[in-house]
Coordinates of C-alpha atoms and ligand atoms in Angstrom, one line a residue:
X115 CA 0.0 0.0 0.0
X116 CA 2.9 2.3 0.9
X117 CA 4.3 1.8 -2.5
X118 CA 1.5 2.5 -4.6
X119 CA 0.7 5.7 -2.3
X120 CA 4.6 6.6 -3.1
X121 CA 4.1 5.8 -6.9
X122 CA 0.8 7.9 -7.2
X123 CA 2.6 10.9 -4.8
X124 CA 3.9 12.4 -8.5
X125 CA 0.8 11.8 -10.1
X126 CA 0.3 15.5 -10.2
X127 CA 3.7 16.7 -10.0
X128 CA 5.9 17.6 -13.7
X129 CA 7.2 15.0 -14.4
X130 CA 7.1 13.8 -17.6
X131 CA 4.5 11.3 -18.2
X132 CA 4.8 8.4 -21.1
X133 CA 1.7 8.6 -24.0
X134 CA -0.1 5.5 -24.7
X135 CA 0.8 4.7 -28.9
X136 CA -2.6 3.8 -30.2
X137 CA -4.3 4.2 -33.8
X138 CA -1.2 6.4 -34.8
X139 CA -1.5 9.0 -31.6
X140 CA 0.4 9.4 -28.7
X141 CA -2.1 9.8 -26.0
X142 CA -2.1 10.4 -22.6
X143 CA -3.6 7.7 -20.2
X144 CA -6.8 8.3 -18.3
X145 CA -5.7 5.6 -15.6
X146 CA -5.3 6.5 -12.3
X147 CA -2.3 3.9 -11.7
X148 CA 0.8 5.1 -12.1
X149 CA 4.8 4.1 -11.6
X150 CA 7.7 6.1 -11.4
X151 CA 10.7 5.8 -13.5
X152 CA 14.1 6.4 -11.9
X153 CA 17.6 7.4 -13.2
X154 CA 19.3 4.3 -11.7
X155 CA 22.6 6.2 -11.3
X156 CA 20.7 8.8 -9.0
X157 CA 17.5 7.0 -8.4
X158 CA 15.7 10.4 -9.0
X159 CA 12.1 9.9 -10.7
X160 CA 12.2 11.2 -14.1
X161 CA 9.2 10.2 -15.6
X162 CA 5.9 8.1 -15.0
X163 CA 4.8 5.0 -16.9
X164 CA 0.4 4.6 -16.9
X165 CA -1.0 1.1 -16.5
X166 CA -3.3 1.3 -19.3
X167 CA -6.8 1.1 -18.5
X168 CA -8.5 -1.9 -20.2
X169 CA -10.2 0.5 -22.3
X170 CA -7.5 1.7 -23.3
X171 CA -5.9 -2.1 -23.8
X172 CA -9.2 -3.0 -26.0
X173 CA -8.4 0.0 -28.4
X174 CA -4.5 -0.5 -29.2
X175 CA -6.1 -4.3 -29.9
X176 CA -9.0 -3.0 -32.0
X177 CA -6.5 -0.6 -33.6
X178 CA -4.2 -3.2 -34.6
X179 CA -7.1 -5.7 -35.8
X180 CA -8.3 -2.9 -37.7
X181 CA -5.2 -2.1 -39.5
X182 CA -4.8 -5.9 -40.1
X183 CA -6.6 -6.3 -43.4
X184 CA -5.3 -3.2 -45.0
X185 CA -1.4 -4.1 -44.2
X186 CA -1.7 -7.4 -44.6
X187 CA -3.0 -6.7 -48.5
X188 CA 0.1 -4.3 -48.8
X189 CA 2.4 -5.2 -51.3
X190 CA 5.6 -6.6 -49.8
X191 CA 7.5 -4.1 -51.6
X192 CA 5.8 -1.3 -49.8
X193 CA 6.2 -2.8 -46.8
X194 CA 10.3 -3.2 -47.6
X195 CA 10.1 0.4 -48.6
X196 CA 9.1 1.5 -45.0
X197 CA 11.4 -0.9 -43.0
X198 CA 14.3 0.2 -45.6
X199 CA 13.2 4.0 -44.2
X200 CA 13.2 3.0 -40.9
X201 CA 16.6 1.7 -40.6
X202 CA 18.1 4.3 -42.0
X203 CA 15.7 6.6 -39.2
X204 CA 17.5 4.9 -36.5
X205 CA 21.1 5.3 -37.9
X206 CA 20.2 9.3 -38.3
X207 CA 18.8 9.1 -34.6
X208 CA 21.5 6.4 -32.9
X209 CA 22.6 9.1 -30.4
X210 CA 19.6 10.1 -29.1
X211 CA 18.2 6.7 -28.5
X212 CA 21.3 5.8 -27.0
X213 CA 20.9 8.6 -24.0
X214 CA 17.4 7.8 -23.4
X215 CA 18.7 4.5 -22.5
X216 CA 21.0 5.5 -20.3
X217 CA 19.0 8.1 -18.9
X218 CA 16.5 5.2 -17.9
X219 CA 18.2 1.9 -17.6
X220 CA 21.7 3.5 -16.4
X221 CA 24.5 1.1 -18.8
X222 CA 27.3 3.4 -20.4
X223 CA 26.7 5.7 -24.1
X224 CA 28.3 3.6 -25.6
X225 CA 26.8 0.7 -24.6
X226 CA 24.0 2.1 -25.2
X227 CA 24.2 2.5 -28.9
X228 CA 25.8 -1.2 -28.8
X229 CA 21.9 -1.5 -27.8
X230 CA 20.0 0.5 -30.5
X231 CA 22.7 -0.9 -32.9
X232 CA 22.0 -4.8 -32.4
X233 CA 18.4 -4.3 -33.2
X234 CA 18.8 -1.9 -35.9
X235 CA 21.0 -5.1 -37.6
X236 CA 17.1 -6.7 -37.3
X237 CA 15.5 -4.3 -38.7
X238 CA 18.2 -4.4 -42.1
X239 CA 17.8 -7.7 -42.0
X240 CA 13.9 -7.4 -42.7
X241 CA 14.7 -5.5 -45.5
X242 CA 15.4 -8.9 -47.3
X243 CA 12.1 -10.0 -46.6
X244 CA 11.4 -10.4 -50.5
X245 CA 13.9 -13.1 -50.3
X246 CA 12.6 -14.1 -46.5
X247 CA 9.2 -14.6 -47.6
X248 CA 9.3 -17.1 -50.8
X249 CA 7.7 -19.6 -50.5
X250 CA 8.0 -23.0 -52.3
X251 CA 7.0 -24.7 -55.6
X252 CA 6.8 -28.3 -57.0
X253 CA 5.9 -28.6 -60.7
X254 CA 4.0 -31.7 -62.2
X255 CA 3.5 -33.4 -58.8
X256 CA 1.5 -35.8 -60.9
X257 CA 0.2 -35.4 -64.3
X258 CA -0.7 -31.5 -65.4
X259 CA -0.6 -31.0 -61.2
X260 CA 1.9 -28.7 -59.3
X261 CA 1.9 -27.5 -55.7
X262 CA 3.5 -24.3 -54.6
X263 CA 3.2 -22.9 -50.5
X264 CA 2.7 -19.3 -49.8
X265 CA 4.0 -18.0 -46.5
X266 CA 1.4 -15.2 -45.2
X267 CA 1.0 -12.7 -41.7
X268 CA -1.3 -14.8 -39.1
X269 CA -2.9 -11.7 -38.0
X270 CA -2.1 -9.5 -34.3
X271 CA 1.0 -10.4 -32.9
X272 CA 2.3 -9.1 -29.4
X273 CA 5.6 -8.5 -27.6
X274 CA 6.6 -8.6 -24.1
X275 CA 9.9 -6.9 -23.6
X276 CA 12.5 -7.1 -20.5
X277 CA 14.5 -3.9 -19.0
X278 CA 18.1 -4.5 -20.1
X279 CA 17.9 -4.0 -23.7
X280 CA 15.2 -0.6 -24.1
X281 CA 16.1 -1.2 -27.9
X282 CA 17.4 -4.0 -29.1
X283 CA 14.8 -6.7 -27.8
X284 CA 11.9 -4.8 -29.4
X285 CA 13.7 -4.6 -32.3
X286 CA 13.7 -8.5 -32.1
X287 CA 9.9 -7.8 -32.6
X288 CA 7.8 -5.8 -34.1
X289 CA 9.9 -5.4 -37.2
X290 CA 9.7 -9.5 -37.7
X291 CA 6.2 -9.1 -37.6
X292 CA 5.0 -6.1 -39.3
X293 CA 7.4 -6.9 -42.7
X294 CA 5.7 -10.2 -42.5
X295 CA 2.2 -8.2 -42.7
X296 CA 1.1 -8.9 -38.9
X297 CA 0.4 -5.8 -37.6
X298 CA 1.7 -5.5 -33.7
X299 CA 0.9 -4.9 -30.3
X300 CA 4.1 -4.2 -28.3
X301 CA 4.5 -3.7 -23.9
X302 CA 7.6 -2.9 -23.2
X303 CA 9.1 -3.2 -19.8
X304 CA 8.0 -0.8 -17.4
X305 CA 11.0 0.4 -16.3
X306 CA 12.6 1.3 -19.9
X307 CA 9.9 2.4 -22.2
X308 CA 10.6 5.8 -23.2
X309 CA 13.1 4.4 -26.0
X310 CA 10.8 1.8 -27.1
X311 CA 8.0 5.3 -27.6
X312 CA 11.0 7.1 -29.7
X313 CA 11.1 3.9 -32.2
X314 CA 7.5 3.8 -32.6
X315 CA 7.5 7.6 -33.9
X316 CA 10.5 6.6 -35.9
X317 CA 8.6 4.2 -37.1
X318 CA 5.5 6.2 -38.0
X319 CA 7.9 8.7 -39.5
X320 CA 9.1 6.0 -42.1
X321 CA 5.5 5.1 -43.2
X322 CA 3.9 2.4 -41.4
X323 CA 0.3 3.3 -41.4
X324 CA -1.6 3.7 -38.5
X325 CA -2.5 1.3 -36.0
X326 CA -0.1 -1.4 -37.3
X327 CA 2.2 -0.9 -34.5
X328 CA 0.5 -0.2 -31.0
X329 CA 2.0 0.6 -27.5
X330 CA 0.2 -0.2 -24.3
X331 CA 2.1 0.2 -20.5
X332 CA 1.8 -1.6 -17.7
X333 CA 2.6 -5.2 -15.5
X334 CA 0.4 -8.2 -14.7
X335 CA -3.0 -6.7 -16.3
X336 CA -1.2 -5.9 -19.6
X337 CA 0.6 -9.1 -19.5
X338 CA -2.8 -11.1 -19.1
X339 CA -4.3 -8.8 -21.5
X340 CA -2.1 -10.1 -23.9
X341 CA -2.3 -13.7 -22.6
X342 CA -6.2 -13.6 -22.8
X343 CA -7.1 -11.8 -25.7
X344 CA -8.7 -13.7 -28.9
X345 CA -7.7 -11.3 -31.5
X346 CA -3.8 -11.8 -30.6
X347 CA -2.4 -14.9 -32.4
X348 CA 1.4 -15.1 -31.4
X349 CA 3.5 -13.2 -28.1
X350 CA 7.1 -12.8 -28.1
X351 CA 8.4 -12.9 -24.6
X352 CA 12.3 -12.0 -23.3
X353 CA 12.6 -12.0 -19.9
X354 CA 13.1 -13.7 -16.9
X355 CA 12.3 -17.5 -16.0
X356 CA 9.4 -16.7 -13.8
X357 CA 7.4 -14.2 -16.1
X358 CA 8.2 -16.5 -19.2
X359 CA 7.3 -19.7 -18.1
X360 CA 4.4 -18.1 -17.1
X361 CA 3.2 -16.5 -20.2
X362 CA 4.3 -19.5 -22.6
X363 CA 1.9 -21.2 -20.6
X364 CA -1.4 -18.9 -20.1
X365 CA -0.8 -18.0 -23.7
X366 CA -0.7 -21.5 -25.3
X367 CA -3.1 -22.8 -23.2
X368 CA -5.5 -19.9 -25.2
X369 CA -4.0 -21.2 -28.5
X370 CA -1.3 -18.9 -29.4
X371 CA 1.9 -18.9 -31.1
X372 CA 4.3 -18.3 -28.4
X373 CA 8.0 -18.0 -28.2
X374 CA 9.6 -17.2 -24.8
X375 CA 13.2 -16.1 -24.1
X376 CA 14.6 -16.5 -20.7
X377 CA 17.3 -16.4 -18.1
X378 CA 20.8 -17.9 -18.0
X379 CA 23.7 -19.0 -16.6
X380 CA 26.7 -19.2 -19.1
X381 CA 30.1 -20.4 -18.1
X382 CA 32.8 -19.3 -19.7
X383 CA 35.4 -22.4 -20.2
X384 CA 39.4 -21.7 -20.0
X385 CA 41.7 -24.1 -21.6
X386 CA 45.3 -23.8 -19.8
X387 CA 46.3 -23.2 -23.5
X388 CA 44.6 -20.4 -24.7
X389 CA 45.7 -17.1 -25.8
X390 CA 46.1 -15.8 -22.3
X391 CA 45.9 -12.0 -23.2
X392 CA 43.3 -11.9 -24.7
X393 CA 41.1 -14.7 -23.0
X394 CA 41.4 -12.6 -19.7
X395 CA 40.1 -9.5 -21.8
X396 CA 37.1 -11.2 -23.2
X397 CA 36.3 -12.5 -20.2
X398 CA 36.5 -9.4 -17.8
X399 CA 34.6 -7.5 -20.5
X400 CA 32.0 -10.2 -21.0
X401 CA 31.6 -10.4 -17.3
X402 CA 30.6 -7.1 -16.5
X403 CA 30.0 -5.2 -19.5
X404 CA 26.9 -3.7 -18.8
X405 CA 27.3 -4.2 -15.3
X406 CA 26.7 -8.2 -16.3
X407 CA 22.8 -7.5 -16.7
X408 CA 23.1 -8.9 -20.1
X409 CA 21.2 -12.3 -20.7
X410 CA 24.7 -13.4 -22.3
X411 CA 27.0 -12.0 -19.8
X412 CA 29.9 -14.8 -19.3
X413 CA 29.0 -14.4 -15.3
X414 CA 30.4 -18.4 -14.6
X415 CA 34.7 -19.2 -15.6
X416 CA 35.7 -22.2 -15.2
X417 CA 39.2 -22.6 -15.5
X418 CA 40.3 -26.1 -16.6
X419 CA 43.8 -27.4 -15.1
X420 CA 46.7 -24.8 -15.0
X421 CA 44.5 -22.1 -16.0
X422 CA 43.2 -21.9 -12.3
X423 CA 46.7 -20.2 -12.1
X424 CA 45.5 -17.0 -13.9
X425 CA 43.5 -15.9 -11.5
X426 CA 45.6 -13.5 -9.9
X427 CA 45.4 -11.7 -13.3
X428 CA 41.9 -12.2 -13.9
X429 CA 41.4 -10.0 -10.2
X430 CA 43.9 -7.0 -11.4
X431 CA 42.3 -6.6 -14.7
X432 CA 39.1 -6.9 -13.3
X433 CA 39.7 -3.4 -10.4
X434 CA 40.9 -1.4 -13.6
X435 CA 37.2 -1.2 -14.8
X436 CA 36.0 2.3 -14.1
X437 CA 32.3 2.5 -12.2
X438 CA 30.2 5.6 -13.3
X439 CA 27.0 6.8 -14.4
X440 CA 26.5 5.9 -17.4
X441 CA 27.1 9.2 -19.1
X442 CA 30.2 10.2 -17.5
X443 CA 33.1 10.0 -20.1
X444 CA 35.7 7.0 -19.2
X445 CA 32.8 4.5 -17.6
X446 CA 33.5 0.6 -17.9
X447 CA 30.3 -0.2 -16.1
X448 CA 27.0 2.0 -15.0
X449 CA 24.2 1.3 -12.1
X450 CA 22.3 -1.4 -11.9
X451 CA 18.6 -0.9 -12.6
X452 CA 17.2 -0.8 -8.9
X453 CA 17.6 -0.4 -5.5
X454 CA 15.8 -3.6 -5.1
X455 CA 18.4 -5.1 -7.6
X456 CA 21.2 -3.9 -5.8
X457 CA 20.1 -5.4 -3.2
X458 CA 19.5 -9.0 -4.5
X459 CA 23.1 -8.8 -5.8
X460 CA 24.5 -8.0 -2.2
X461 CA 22.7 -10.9 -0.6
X462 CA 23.9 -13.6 -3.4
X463 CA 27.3 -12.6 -3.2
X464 CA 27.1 -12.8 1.1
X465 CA 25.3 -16.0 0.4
X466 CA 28.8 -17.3 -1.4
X467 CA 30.7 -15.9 1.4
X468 CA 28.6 -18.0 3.6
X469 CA 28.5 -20.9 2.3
X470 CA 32.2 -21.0 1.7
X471 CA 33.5 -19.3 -1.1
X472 CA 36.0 -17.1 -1.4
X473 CA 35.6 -13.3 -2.2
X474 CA 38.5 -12.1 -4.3
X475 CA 37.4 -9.1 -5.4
X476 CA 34.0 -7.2 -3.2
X477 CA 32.0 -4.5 -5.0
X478 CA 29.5 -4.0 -2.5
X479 CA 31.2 -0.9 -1.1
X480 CA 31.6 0.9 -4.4
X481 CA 31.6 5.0 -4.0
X482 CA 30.7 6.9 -7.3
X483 CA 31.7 10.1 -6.5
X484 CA 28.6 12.6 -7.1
X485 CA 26.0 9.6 -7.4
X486 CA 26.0 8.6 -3.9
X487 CA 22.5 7.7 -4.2
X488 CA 23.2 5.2 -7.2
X489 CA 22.1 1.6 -7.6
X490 CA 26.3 1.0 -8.0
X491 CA 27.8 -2.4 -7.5
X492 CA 31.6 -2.7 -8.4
X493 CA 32.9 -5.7 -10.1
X494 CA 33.2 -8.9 -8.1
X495 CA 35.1 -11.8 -8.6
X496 CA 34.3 -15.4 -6.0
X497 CA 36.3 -18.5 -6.5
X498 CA 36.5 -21.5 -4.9
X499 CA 32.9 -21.9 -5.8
X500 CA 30.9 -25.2 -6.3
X501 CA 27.9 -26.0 -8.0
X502 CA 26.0 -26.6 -4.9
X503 CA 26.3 -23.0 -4.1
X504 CA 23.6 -20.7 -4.3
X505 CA 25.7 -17.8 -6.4
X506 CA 26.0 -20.9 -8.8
X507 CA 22.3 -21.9 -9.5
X508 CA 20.6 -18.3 -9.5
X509 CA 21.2 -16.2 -12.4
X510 CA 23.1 -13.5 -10.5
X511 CA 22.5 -10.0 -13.7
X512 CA 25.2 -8.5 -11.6
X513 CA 28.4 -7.6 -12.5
X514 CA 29.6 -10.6 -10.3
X515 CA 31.6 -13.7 -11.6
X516 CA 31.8 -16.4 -10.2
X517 CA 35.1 -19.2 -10.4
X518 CA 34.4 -22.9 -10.1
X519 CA 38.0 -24.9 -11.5
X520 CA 38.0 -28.2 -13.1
X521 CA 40.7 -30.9 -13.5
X522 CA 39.9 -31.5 -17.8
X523 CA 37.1 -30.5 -20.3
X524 CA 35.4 -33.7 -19.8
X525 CA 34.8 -32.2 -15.8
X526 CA 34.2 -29.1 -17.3
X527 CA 31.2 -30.0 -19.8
X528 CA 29.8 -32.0 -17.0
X529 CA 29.5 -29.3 -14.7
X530 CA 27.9 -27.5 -17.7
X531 CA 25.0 -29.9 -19.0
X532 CA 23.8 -30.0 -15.1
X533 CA 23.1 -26.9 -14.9
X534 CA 19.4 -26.4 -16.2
X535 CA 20.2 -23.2 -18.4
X536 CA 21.0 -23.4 -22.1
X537 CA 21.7 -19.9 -23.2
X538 CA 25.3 -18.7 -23.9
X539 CA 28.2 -20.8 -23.3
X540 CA 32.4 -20.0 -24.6
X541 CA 35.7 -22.3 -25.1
X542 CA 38.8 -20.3 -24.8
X543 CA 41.5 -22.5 -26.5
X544 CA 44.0 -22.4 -29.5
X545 CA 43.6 -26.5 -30.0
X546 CA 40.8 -27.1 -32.7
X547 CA 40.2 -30.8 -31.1
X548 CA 39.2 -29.0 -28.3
X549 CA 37.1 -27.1 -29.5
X550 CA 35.6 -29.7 -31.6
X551 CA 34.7 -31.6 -29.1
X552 CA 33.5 -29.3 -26.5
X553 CA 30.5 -28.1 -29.1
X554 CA 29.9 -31.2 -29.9
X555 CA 29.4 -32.5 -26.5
X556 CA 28.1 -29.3 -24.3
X557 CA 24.6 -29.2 -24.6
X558 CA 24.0 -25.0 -24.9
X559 CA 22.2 -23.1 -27.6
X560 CA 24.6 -20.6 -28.4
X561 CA 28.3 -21.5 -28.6
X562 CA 31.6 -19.2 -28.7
X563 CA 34.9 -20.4 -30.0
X564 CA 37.6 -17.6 -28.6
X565 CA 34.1 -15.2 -28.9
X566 CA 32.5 -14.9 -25.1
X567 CA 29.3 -13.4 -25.6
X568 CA 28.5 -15.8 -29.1
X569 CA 24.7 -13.6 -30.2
X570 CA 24.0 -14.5 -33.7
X571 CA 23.8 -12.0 -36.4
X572 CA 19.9 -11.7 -37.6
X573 CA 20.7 -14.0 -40.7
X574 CA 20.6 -16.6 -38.0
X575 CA 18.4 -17.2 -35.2
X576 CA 18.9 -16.2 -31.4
X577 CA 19.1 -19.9 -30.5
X578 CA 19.4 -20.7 -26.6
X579 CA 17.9 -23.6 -25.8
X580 CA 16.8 -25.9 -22.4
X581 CA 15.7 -24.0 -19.2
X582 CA 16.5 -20.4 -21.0
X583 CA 14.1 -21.1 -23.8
X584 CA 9.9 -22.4 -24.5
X585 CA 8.8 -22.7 -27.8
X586 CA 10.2 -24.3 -30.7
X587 CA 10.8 -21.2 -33.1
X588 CA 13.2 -18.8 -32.6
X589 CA 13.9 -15.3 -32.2
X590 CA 14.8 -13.4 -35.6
X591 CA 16.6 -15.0 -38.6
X592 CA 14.6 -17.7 -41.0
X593 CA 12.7 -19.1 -37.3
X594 CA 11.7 -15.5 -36.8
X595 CA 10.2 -15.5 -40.6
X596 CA 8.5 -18.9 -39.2
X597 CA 7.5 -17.9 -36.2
X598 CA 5.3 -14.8 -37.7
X599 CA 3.6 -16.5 -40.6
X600 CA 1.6 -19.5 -41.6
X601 CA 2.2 -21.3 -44.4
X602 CA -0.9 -22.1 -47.1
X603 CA -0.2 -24.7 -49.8
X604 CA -2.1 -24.4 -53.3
X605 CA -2.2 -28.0 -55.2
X606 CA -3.6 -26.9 -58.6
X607 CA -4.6 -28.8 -62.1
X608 CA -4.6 -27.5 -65.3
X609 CA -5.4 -30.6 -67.7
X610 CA -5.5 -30.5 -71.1
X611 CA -9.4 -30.6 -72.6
X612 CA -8.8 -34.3 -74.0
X613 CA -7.9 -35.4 -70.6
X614 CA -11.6 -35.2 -68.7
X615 CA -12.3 -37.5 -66.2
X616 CA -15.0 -39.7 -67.9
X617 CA -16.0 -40.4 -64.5
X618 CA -16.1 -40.2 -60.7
X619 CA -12.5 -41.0 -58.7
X620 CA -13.6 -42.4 -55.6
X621 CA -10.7 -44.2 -54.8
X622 CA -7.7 -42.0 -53.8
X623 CA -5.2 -41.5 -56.3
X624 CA -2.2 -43.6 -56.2
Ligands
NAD898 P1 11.0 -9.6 -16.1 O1 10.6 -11.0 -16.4 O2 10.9 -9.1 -14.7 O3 10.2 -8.6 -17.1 C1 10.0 -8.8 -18.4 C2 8.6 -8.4 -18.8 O4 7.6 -9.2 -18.2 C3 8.3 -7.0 -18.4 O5 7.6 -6.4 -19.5 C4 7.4 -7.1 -17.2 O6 6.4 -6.1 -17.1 C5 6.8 -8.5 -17.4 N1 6.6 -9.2 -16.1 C6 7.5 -9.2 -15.0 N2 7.1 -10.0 -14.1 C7 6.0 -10.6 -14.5 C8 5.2 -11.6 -14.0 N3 5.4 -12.2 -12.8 N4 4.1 -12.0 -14.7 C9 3.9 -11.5 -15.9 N5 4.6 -10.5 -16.5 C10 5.7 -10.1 -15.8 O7 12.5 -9.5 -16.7 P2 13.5 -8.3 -16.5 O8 14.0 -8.2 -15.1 O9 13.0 -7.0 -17.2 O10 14.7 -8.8 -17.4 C11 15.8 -9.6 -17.0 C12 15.6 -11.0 -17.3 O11 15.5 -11.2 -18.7 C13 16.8 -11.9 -17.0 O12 16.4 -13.1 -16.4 C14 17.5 -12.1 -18.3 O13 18.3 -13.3 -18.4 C15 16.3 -12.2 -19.2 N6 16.7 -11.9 -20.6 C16 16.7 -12.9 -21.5 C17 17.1 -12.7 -22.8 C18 17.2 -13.9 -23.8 O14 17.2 -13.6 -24.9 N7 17.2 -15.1 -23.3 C19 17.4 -11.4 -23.2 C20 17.4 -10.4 -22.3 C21 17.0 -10.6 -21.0

């Protein structure tokens, strides 16, 4: 009760407040719930988010079921036209974007436009869709008979996005779904959406009519919204386990299409004979780039053999990263997103100390100098951890890593295919066989070779796999083409006049 008395406290005050996106307006919200979004490296409110009133819910739908028919009956080269516009939109407006996230979800500038730039690389890739979208032929199946498959939109689609990428995740999204002539229904996380508002009037400004893209705000009520509603065929959901699992299931069970994207825990494996140099590098910057709240972050090493020796070096790399807010010049690392977050991170890495770890490197005590009120942890480094441990099973999105050793690779991809996650996973080794076998036998989606944080280019699909993932088609790439259409299959004849059937076939043809 306290905290919705605080969150309504500004409901009054000047703040900027975010507009609802439906039919092709911005519109303010007539509900009377509203949360505050902070600046995580000052925790100030800068802005209020609306839970959208189910009115207001019912219209974005109606909007986008409305706008259906119309884009759906587009020609696909009009529809390439506006996502060709729209990429080039977000190249002209990269830097902008890029502060809004930092403003709201606190990683660094240039992080940030590491962000907007990811999904942009979607939204170019949708500009093939004329090749994405054949579909397939079969002449003379049998005599004068040929088959050929269209792929075509299935109708409203909806996405569900997380906080820790404000533009890259929807950019997983909506662009899929509209080239494919969906028309789309996007909530982005409440705690990030003012970048997600920027690339819908981006959007608008490149063409795309009307209530084919809609933006509603909110938490649980959107989320069932979605879930419940008949008009919306497919959801896209990135986020954590507990939301996902969640939604794959309410949503199925009401007969949608749904794909989910979840949490992780990807171990990062070093071979005593890698490149040292640069393995330490990759590592410390795919540890706790973006303060590690990355769904890819490499957040578990092991190190196999006489690589436990490096970690000495691992430690003094690791305190030369700089902690800022994200828009100071020189920052390695920004806040993380809440106090509450903070927080959580604190109590896992005590809980390692308790249970017998050892704490090389603490950044619970961190001091940003002028953002004494930031959600700052410093980079922290445990060994001497075991996959018992508690710092081991939860998925820490800290800028935390945590050391387990292992005697050889066979211990090492042991360790690995217990764990229930399946997202990200590296080998760091300069001995092919090695690396051979370790993607052959570790049982991860997405696998580096000498690259830590292994994301797919759009040309391929985001593929993790096991506890990070429900469905069966992926994000972006040819799955993503799969994912928003449906596929209809023509079998036509044409015979000659002489060749009349004289009477009925009963019997199926053989
Ligand atoms: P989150 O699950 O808290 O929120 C994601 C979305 O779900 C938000 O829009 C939120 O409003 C909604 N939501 C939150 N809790 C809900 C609930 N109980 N029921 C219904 N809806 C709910 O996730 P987050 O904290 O914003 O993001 C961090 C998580 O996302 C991490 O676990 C991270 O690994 C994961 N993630 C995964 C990927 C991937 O591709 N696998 C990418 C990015 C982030």
């Amino acid at each position: 009760r306290l905290m919705y008395m605080a969150s309504c406290s500004y409901s009054r005050s000047s703040v900027p407040t975010t507009k609802l996106f439906i039919d092709g307006k911005f519109v303010e919200s007539k509900s009377s719930e509203w949360l505050d979004i902070h600046n995580p490296a000052t925790n100030e409110v800068i802005g209020r988010v609306p839970k959208a009133t189910q009115e207001e819910m019912l219209a974005a739908v109606d909007s986008c079921s409305r706008a259906y028919h119309a884009w759906s009956d587009t020609s696909i080269l009009t529809r390439q036209q506006v996502f060709l516009r729209y990429q080039q939109l977000i190249k002209d407006n990269i830097k902008e974007l890029a502060k809004e996230i930092t403003r709201e979800q606190g990683k660094t500038l240039a992080d940030a436009e590491g962000d907007v730039f990811r999904g942009l690389q979607v939204v170019e890739h949708t500009c093939s869709i004329t090749s994405l979208m054949l579909g397939e032929t079969l002449p003379s199946i049998t005599k004068d008979m040929d088959t050929y498959t269209y792929r075509l939109p299935i109708g409203v689609c909806a996405g569900i996005t997380p906080f820790n990428f404000p533009a890259m995740i929807p950019l997983w999204m909506f662009p899929m779904g509209m080239v494919c002539g969906n028309t789309y229904l996007l909530k982005p996380s409440e705690r990030v959406p003012s970048c997600a508002m920027m690339l819908a009037k981006l959007l608008q400004d490149a063409g795309a009519p009307d209530g084919t893209l809609n933006i509603i705000h909110g938490q649980h009520d959107a989320v069932n919204f979605i879930c419940d509603h008949p008009a919306i065929k497919a959801i896209s959901f990135v986020g954590s386990n507990q939301a996902g699992e969640y939604i794959y299931e309410r949503g199925s069970k009401n007969g949608k299409r749904v794909q989910s994207n979840m949490g992780a825990k990807n171990h990062g494996v070093v071979m005593p004979d890698a490149n040292k140099e640069n393995t330490l590098n990759q590592l410390v910057g795919a540890a706790f780039g973006a303060a590690g709240q990355r769904c890819m972050a490499l957040s578990t090493a092991i190190l196999v053999g006489d690589a436990r020796g490096w970690l000495p070096d691992l430690v003094e790399r690791t305190k030369k990263l700089r902690v800022n807010a994200g828009d100071q010049p020189g920052a390695d690392l920004g806040p993380l997103i809440s106090p509450q977050a903070k927080g959580r991170v604190h109590q896992l890495i005590q809980s390692g100390v308790d249970e017998g770890a050892t704490l090389l490197l603490d950044g619970r005590n961190v001091k940003v100098k002028g953002y004494e009120n930031g959600n700052f942890v410093g980079p922290t480094i445990i060994s001497n951890v075991t996959s018992e441990m508690k710092c081991y099973k939860e998925e820490i999105f800290g800028p935390v890593l945590v050391v387990l050793e292992a005697d050889d690779l066979d211990e090492a991809i042991k360790i690995i295919n217990k764990n229930p996650y399946g997202n990200g996973t590296a080998i760091f080794t300069t001995n092919g066989a090695v690396a051979r076998k370790y993607t052959n036998e570790v049982d991860v989606g997405q696998i580096g070779v000498n690259v830590p944080i292994p994301v797919p280019l759009p040309m391929f699909s985001f593929t993790g796999s096991r506890a990070s993932f429900r469905g069966d088609t992926n994000f972006y790439g040819k799955q993503g083409i799969q994912f928003y259409t449906q596929i209809k299959t023509v079998t036509s004849q044409w015979k000659a006049e002489d060749a009349t059937l004289k009477s009925p076939a009963v019997t199926m043809p053989t």
